[in-house]
Amino acid sequence: MNPFQRHRQALASRLPDGLIVLAGGSRVLRNGDVPFPFRQKSDFLYLTGVEEPDCVVLIDPRRKAQTLFIPKVDSQHRVWLGPVPGPAQARSRYGFPRALHCDRLAAEILRAKRGCRALYADRDTLAKLGKLKGLGLRGLPGRPAALRDALDELRAVKSPGEIALMETASRVSGGAFRAAMRAVRPGMAEYEVQAVFESACLKQGLRHLAFSSIVAAGRNAAVLHYHHNDATIRGGDLVLLDAGAERLGYPADITRTFPANGRFTRRQRDIYSIVLETQKAMIDRARPGVVSADLHAKSMTMIAEGLKSLGLLKGGTAGLVENGAVRLFYPHGLAHMLGLDVHDSAGGRKRKLPNPAKVPVRFVAKLEPGFAITVEPGIYFIEALLRDPALRRKHRGSVDFARADGFLDFGGVRIEDDIVIRPDGPPRNLTDVPKEIDEVEAACGRG
Ligand SMILES: [Mn+2]
């Protein structure tokens, strides 16, 4: 049984009284008649593993039936885009007991809906069904929220099959990181490092990235979601690479920060060591029952201690976390759920839990075995925060702003690994890319 068959069974047992219908994604035009590269909807991938557009899945829990509907394409489609698998091919390729063309969808739903309590479909699917000729859905209420909750609940805990797909994404992305680190030289453009990373992923057969690659040299690393990737890398720069490929929608999301010329300066080492020690300590603490927001609070404490040791922060550590001074240097969350949406959902678990650390982060959940999360602390010198007059007034007792001004050309450091929570002991780390200082220096090209 492939993982997607298991996912369909699990969803069917959560929603036993209705009919589950989900339409996959369609191509979206980018400009004129040119489409964006097609990326399947995450929920549809979760239930089918099918990367073709315009498909529909129908799950009938009471009859234990699962049907994949595939588009019937005309000869023009075959001329321009090639054939799509027919029903027999689709059945064996995707592991479905039944596959039909999409023109049979209305009749199949009419047949299966007798005695059903609800139609579990998302809004997009309900809108599509509303346009189908001859399909009366009166008496069968649509329940998009119930479907959303069930899918979030299931998708939060990763199955062994899903973890295997993320392992592939991590292995390939890890090799691509090593290639990028080997290639980096002062004088290169950021996009040349991007080209090395992305071509290494492509060469290994992963043709889709999980998100747009960030290659940020020097000060650009202080822009959290930097996207220009067009500056020239200079000799003393640190280069921050945050990137990852995906396999059937399952991502890697890795960050490394490395010296362009292969050697950290003293100052870079100091900042890097604080981030690295924090990251390793937080990975070790990521165990079942731990609340993610508490981990984040703990990571802020460690970063605050480190910045105090460098004279950038002053005063009691608890106060620096509480009054937000540490967030001038570390303004994002420690972790997020990792899955088909990269920043994946923790589902209804989030609503059930107060945020005991009172940290303004989106990801608040008690860690469970099978959760895949990132661990990604950072330290940045962000001009927009450090030169903000109101923030300078507010934090003048906590931050040595004169000293911080001397770091405005530094940029930032982030280190990010992908881990899976285990029932006991420390988590499994899917990321295999050098991160110790001597390993990073050995992995980098020498300018
Ligand atoms: Mn991330």
XYZ file of C-alpha atoms and ligand atoms in Angstrom:
448
model
C 0.000 0.000 0.000
C 1.433 3.414 -0.904
C 1.280 6.191 1.718
C -1.549 7.961 -0.085
C -3.809 4.895 0.121
C -3.219 4.921 3.883
C -4.065 8.622 4.014
C -7.370 8.010 2.206
C -8.247 5.214 4.609
C -7.417 7.353 7.624
C -9.558 10.219 6.318
C -12.439 7.834 5.556
C -12.434 6.535 9.110
C -12.551 10.107 10.465
C -15.504 11.081 8.262
C -17.503 7.826 8.042
C -20.967 9.285 7.500
C -20.502 11.296 4.330
C -18.991 11.508 0.927
C -15.518 13.009 0.535
C -14.832 14.846 -2.720
C -11.730 16.861 -3.445
C -10.785 18.543 -6.713
C -7.091 18.893 -7.462
C -5.543 22.084 -8.768
C -5.716 23.490 -12.281
C -3.091 25.341 -14.283
C -2.959 29.071 -13.548
C -1.998 31.557 -16.253
C 1.016 33.701 -15.570
C 0.631 36.069 -18.520
C -1.096 35.760 -21.892
C -1.471 32.035 -22.516
C 1.616 31.076 -20.492
C 0.873 29.060 -17.342
C 2.831 29.097 -14.081
C 4.620 25.791 -13.520
C 1.889 23.540 -12.147
C 2.043 22.645 -8.461
C -0.656 20.292 -7.171
C -2.781 21.325 -4.184
C -1.316 20.039 -0.939
C -4.468 18.263 0.277
C -4.831 16.544 -3.072
C -1.205 15.382 -2.975
C -1.776 14.106 0.546
C -4.689 11.957 -0.600
C -3.438 10.860 -4.010
C 0.226 11.604 -4.783
C -1.047 12.700 -8.218
C 0.802 15.648 -9.776
C -1.458 15.990 -12.869
C -3.839 18.980 -13.004
C -7.662 18.818 -13.205
C -8.176 15.513 -11.349
C -10.760 14.765 -8.659
C -10.798 12.162 -5.887
C -14.025 10.655 -4.511
C -13.950 8.645 -1.280
C -17.060 6.801 -0.142
C -16.285 5.586 3.398
C -19.480 3.538 3.795
C -18.822 1.467 0.689
C -15.046 1.573 1.186
C -14.772 2.926 -2.355
C -12.090 5.265 -3.703
C -12.170 6.647 -7.219
C -9.707 8.861 -9.055
C -11.174 11.004 -11.838
C -8.827 12.093 -14.566
C -9.428 14.618 -17.343
C -10.364 13.370 -20.793
C -8.121 15.345 -23.106
C -8.683 16.043 -26.789
C -6.235 15.642 -29.628
C -5.184 19.316 -29.406
C -4.126 18.705 -25.802
C -2.152 15.674 -26.921
C -0.540 17.693 -29.710
C 0.630 20.493 -27.420
C 0.991 18.912 -23.987
C 1.171 15.208 -24.728
C -1.041 12.391 -23.464
C -2.336 12.062 -19.909
C -2.714 8.601 -18.376
C -5.993 6.820 -19.142
C -8.075 5.144 -16.420
C -6.272 1.786 -16.539
C -2.846 3.430 -16.486
C -3.880 5.796 -13.691
C -5.142 2.911 -11.547
C -1.854 1.082 -11.544
C 0.376 4.147 -11.504
C -1.327 5.768 -8.526
C -2.593 2.707 -6.667
C -6.330 3.379 -6.971
C -8.888 0.561 -6.985
C -10.888 2.571 -9.517
C -10.218 5.355 -12.013
C -12.646 7.037 -14.399
C -12.746 10.033 -16.664
C -14.001 13.271 -15.134
C -17.177 13.265 -17.259
C -18.440 10.432 -15.040
C -18.079 12.450 -11.822
C -21.680 13.764 -11.544
C -23.210 10.335 -12.124
C -20.878 8.712 -9.609
C -21.676 11.275 -6.912
C -25.417 10.879 -7.531
C -25.064 7.135 -7.154
C -22.947 7.329 -3.990
C -24.809 10.118 -2.192
C -27.842 8.019 -1.211
C -27.988 7.776 2.583
C -25.095 10.197 3.068
C -25.193 12.788 5.840
C -22.770 15.326 4.397
C -20.535 16.259 1.524
C -16.991 16.770 2.780
C -15.479 19.056 0.159
C -13.502 22.294 0.219
C -15.051 25.525 -1.111
C -13.239 25.299 -4.400
C -14.581 21.776 -4.974
C -18.112 22.774 -3.944
C -17.984 25.624 -6.484
C -16.843 23.214 -9.199
C -19.552 20.679 -8.329
C -22.145 23.482 -8.435
C -21.344 23.910 -12.132
C -21.733 20.222 -13.008
C -24.818 19.513 -15.135
C -27.389 17.129 -13.692
C -25.873 17.064 -10.210
C -28.492 18.041 -7.616
C -26.948 18.255 -4.159
C -30.053 19.340 -2.241
C -30.288 17.621 1.117
C -26.545 17.006 1.164
C -24.927 19.864 3.110
C -21.355 20.814 2.209
C -18.980 20.674 5.187
C -15.703 22.371 4.181
C -14.674 23.190 7.772
C -15.059 19.589 8.956
C -12.936 18.382 6.035
C -10.307 21.050 6.803
C -10.121 20.006 10.474
C -9.838 16.318 9.629
C -7.094 16.918 7.072
C -5.141 19.243 9.387
C -5.383 16.716 12.173
C -4.074 13.906 9.944
C -1.458 15.939 8.115
C 0.179 17.149 11.350
C 1.567 13.688 12.208
C 3.778 12.432 9.419
C 3.555 8.785 8.376
C 6.682 6.748 7.593
C 5.892 7.110 3.883
C 5.760 10.885 4.175
C 8.988 10.970 6.177
C 10.645 8.878 3.472
C 9.672 11.502 0.878
C 11.090 14.276 3.093
C 14.269 12.225 3.531
C 14.707 12.227 -0.241
C 14.120 15.991 -0.381
C 16.611 16.460 2.482
C 19.266 14.203 1.004
C 19.154 15.894 -2.406
C 18.957 19.391 -0.907
C 21.848 18.556 1.439
C 24.037 17.557 -1.502
C 23.053 20.788 -3.246
C 24.030 22.808 -0.147
C 27.451 21.179 -0.126
C 27.836 21.975 -3.842
C 26.890 25.631 -3.211
C 29.321 25.904 -0.286
C 32.101 24.346 -2.376
C 31.432 26.780 -5.225
C 31.099 30.075 -3.357
C 33.809 32.672 -4.059
C 34.083 36.420 -3.496
C 33.124 38.219 -6.708
C 30.321 35.801 -7.568
C 26.753 37.079 -7.753
C 24.240 35.704 -5.267
C 22.306 34.178 -8.192
C 25.346 32.135 -9.165
C 25.177 30.388 -5.791
C 21.435 29.938 -6.422
C 22.256 28.392 -9.807
C 24.653 25.891 -8.225
C 22.106 24.896 -5.591
C 19.158 24.601 -7.945
C 21.020 22.775 -10.712
C 22.283 20.221 -8.172
C 18.646 19.561 -7.136
C 17.569 19.254 -10.779
C 20.418 16.891 -11.589
C 19.144 14.573 -8.854
C 15.660 14.561 -10.393
C 13.945 16.958 -8.006
C 12.511 19.481 -10.436
C 10.505 21.515 -7.949
C 11.703 23.770 -5.153
C 9.719 23.986 -1.934
C 9.984 27.803 -2.028
C 12.033 30.512 -3.734
C 15.694 30.184 -2.773
C 17.165 32.917 -0.579
C 20.820 33.727 -1.250
C 21.765 36.736 0.853
C 25.323 38.003 1.190
C 26.553 40.519 3.765
C 23.874 43.008 4.844
C 21.257 41.292 2.682
C 21.131 38.442 5.207
C 19.406 40.866 7.576
C 16.371 40.839 5.236
C 14.478 37.805 6.510
C 12.809 36.836 3.224
C 15.349 38.437 0.880
C 14.442 37.647 -2.729
C 16.574 39.762 -5.057
C 19.572 37.395 -5.103
C 21.410 39.767 -7.460
C 24.159 41.385 -5.365
C 27.861 40.675 -5.706
C 29.381 38.619 -2.890
C 32.360 40.348 -1.264
C 35.437 38.893 0.415
C 34.468 39.354 4.061
C 30.787 38.502 3.618
C 28.813 35.774 5.234
C 26.424 34.162 2.747
C 23.038 32.977 4.015
C 21.447 30.254 1.882
C 17.873 29.235 2.776
C 16.530 26.748 0.260
C 15.090 23.301 -0.307
C 13.712 21.016 -2.977
C 10.510 19.015 -2.743
C 9.576 15.463 -3.676
C 5.873 14.910 -4.462
C 5.214 18.108 -2.526
C 7.236 17.032 0.534
C 9.926 19.623 1.252
C 13.305 20.221 2.727
C 13.749 23.668 4.305
C 17.400 24.203 5.212
C 19.491 27.262 6.050
C 23.244 27.575 6.331
C 25.369 30.691 6.754
C 28.952 30.424 5.524
C 31.933 32.686 4.820
C 32.411 33.664 1.176
C 36.184 33.275 1.430
C 36.126 30.112 3.515
C 37.176 31.690 6.826
C 34.976 33.172 9.547
C 36.255 36.387 11.094
C 36.460 36.597 14.874
C 33.247 38.632 15.020
C 31.420 36.245 12.671
C 32.533 33.295 14.791
C 31.174 34.953 17.934
C 27.706 35.515 16.477
C 27.667 32.161 14.633
C 28.581 30.228 17.788
C 25.666 31.710 19.730
C 23.202 30.694 16.993
C 24.758 27.237 16.600
C 24.777 26.404 20.319
C 21.174 27.605 20.596
C 20.101 25.534 17.593
C 21.752 22.329 18.856
C 20.303 22.781 22.350
C 16.787 23.337 20.974
C 17.023 20.281 18.706
C 18.007 18.187 21.706
C 15.013 19.496 23.678
C 12.474 18.851 20.904
C 10.672 15.887 22.426
C 7.069 14.747 22.845
C 5.042 16.902 25.228
C 7.251 19.963 24.857
C 5.308 23.068 23.806
C 6.845 24.713 20.752
C 6.320 28.218 22.166
C 8.293 27.248 25.288
C 11.153 26.103 23.072
C 11.029 29.449 21.330
C 11.128 31.266 24.666
C 14.105 29.156 25.723
C 15.911 29.945 22.479
C 15.345 33.677 23.083
C 16.911 33.274 26.516
C 20.008 31.601 25.046
C 20.337 34.241 22.320
C 19.923 37.002 24.925
C 22.679 35.446 27.086
C 24.954 35.268 24.063
C 24.316 38.875 23.039
C 24.955 39.949 26.628
C 28.331 38.214 26.564
C 29.197 40.353 23.515
C 28.012 43.540 25.223
C 25.153 44.098 22.775
C 22.465 43.523 25.398
C 22.565 44.425 29.079
C 20.449 43.744 32.159
C 18.582 40.708 33.431
C 18.022 38.013 30.808
C 14.381 37.348 31.712
C 13.662 41.059 31.326
C 15.337 41.161 27.894
C 13.041 38.373 26.691
C 9.944 39.863 28.295
C 10.431 43.455 27.131
C 11.190 42.354 23.573
C 14.765 43.682 23.407
C 16.109 40.323 22.184
C 13.559 40.400 19.376
C 15.387 43.347 17.824
C 18.085 40.794 16.919
C 15.926 37.655 16.632
C 12.532 38.762 15.332
C 11.137 35.463 13.993
C 9.974 32.142 15.401
C 12.305 29.263 16.273
C 10.340 26.591 14.446
C 7.461 25.742 12.183
C 5.691 22.564 11.202
C 7.163 21.111 8.020
C 5.037 19.369 5.425
C 3.201 19.779 2.145
C 2.736 23.499 2.802
C 6.358 24.022 3.997
C 4.991 26.190 6.818
C 2.584 23.380 7.609
C -0.410 23.444 9.943
C -0.497 22.028 13.450
C -4.259 21.718 13.039
C -6.771 22.020 15.861
C -4.052 21.351 18.422
C -3.136 25.005 18.222
C -6.573 26.226 19.317
C -6.627 23.937 22.348
C -3.426 25.315 23.811
C -2.774 28.646 25.487
C 0.547 30.230 24.614
C 2.279 29.785 27.962
C 5.468 31.494 26.872
C 3.508 34.607 25.790
C 5.716 34.728 22.728
C 4.120 36.200 19.632
C 4.629 33.193 17.377
C 2.166 31.463 15.067
C 3.315 27.933 15.811
C 1.989 26.862 19.200
C 1.580 23.118 19.662
C 2.627 20.354 21.990
C 5.148 18.253 20.084
C 4.047 14.715 19.192
C 5.945 11.746 17.770
C 5.808 12.051 13.991
C 5.751 15.845 13.905
C 8.252 17.194 11.398
C 9.460 20.669 12.319
C 12.266 23.056 11.488
C 14.625 24.441 14.146
C 15.998 27.757 12.943
C 17.221 30.400 15.382
C 19.030 33.443 14.035
C 20.740 36.694 14.930
C 20.446 39.677 12.600
C 21.460 43.314 12.569
C 18.430 44.917 10.967
C 18.754 48.622 10.317
C 14.972 49.158 10.240
C 14.797 47.963 13.864
C 18.130 49.121 15.303
C 17.809 52.666 13.883
C 14.127 53.062 14.739
C 13.913 56.100 17.074
C 10.965 54.745 19.076
C 12.642 51.348 19.590
C 15.908 53.047 20.541
C 14.068 55.059 23.189
C 12.162 52.051 24.466
C 15.189 49.746 24.714
C 17.998 52.192 25.587
C 18.411 50.490 28.991
C 18.650 47.008 27.385
C 20.578 47.470 24.144
C 24.004 49.024 23.617
C 22.934 50.778 20.438
C 26.329 52.393 19.850
C 27.883 48.938 19.778
C 25.041 47.530 17.642
C 25.583 50.349 15.106
C 29.042 48.906 14.542
C 27.413 45.665 13.370
C 25.063 47.186 10.767
C 27.214 45.853 7.916
C 27.203 42.351 9.413
C 23.932 40.995 8.008
C 22.859 37.954 9.946
C 23.219 34.285 10.763
C 20.515 31.625 10.606
C 20.995 27.870 10.944
C 18.024 25.628 10.084
C 17.606 21.860 10.204
C 14.568 19.656 9.626
C 13.771 17.158 12.390
C 11.200 14.488 13.174
C 10.009 14.039 16.770
C 10.535 10.502 18.090
C 8.541 8.729 20.826
C 11.613 8.774 23.078
C 14.882 10.611 23.181
C 16.147 13.351 20.915
C 14.591 13.795 17.469
C 15.798 12.402 14.204
C 17.648 15.041 12.169
C 16.925 14.779 8.440
C 19.463 17.472 7.545
C 23.004 16.414 6.774
C 24.914 19.594 5.916
C 28.032 20.845 7.745
C 27.278 23.363 10.490
C 30.175 23.203 12.989
C 32.593 26.074 12.349
C 35.553 23.934 11.237
C 33.279 21.718 9.074
C 31.756 24.760 7.390
C 35.178 26.249 6.677
C 36.367 22.934 5.244
C 33.239 22.683 3.054
C 33.604 26.192 1.599
C 35.625 27.224 -1.429
C 38.689 29.375 -0.763
C 38.722 32.795 -2.395
Mn 11.932 27.440 7.570
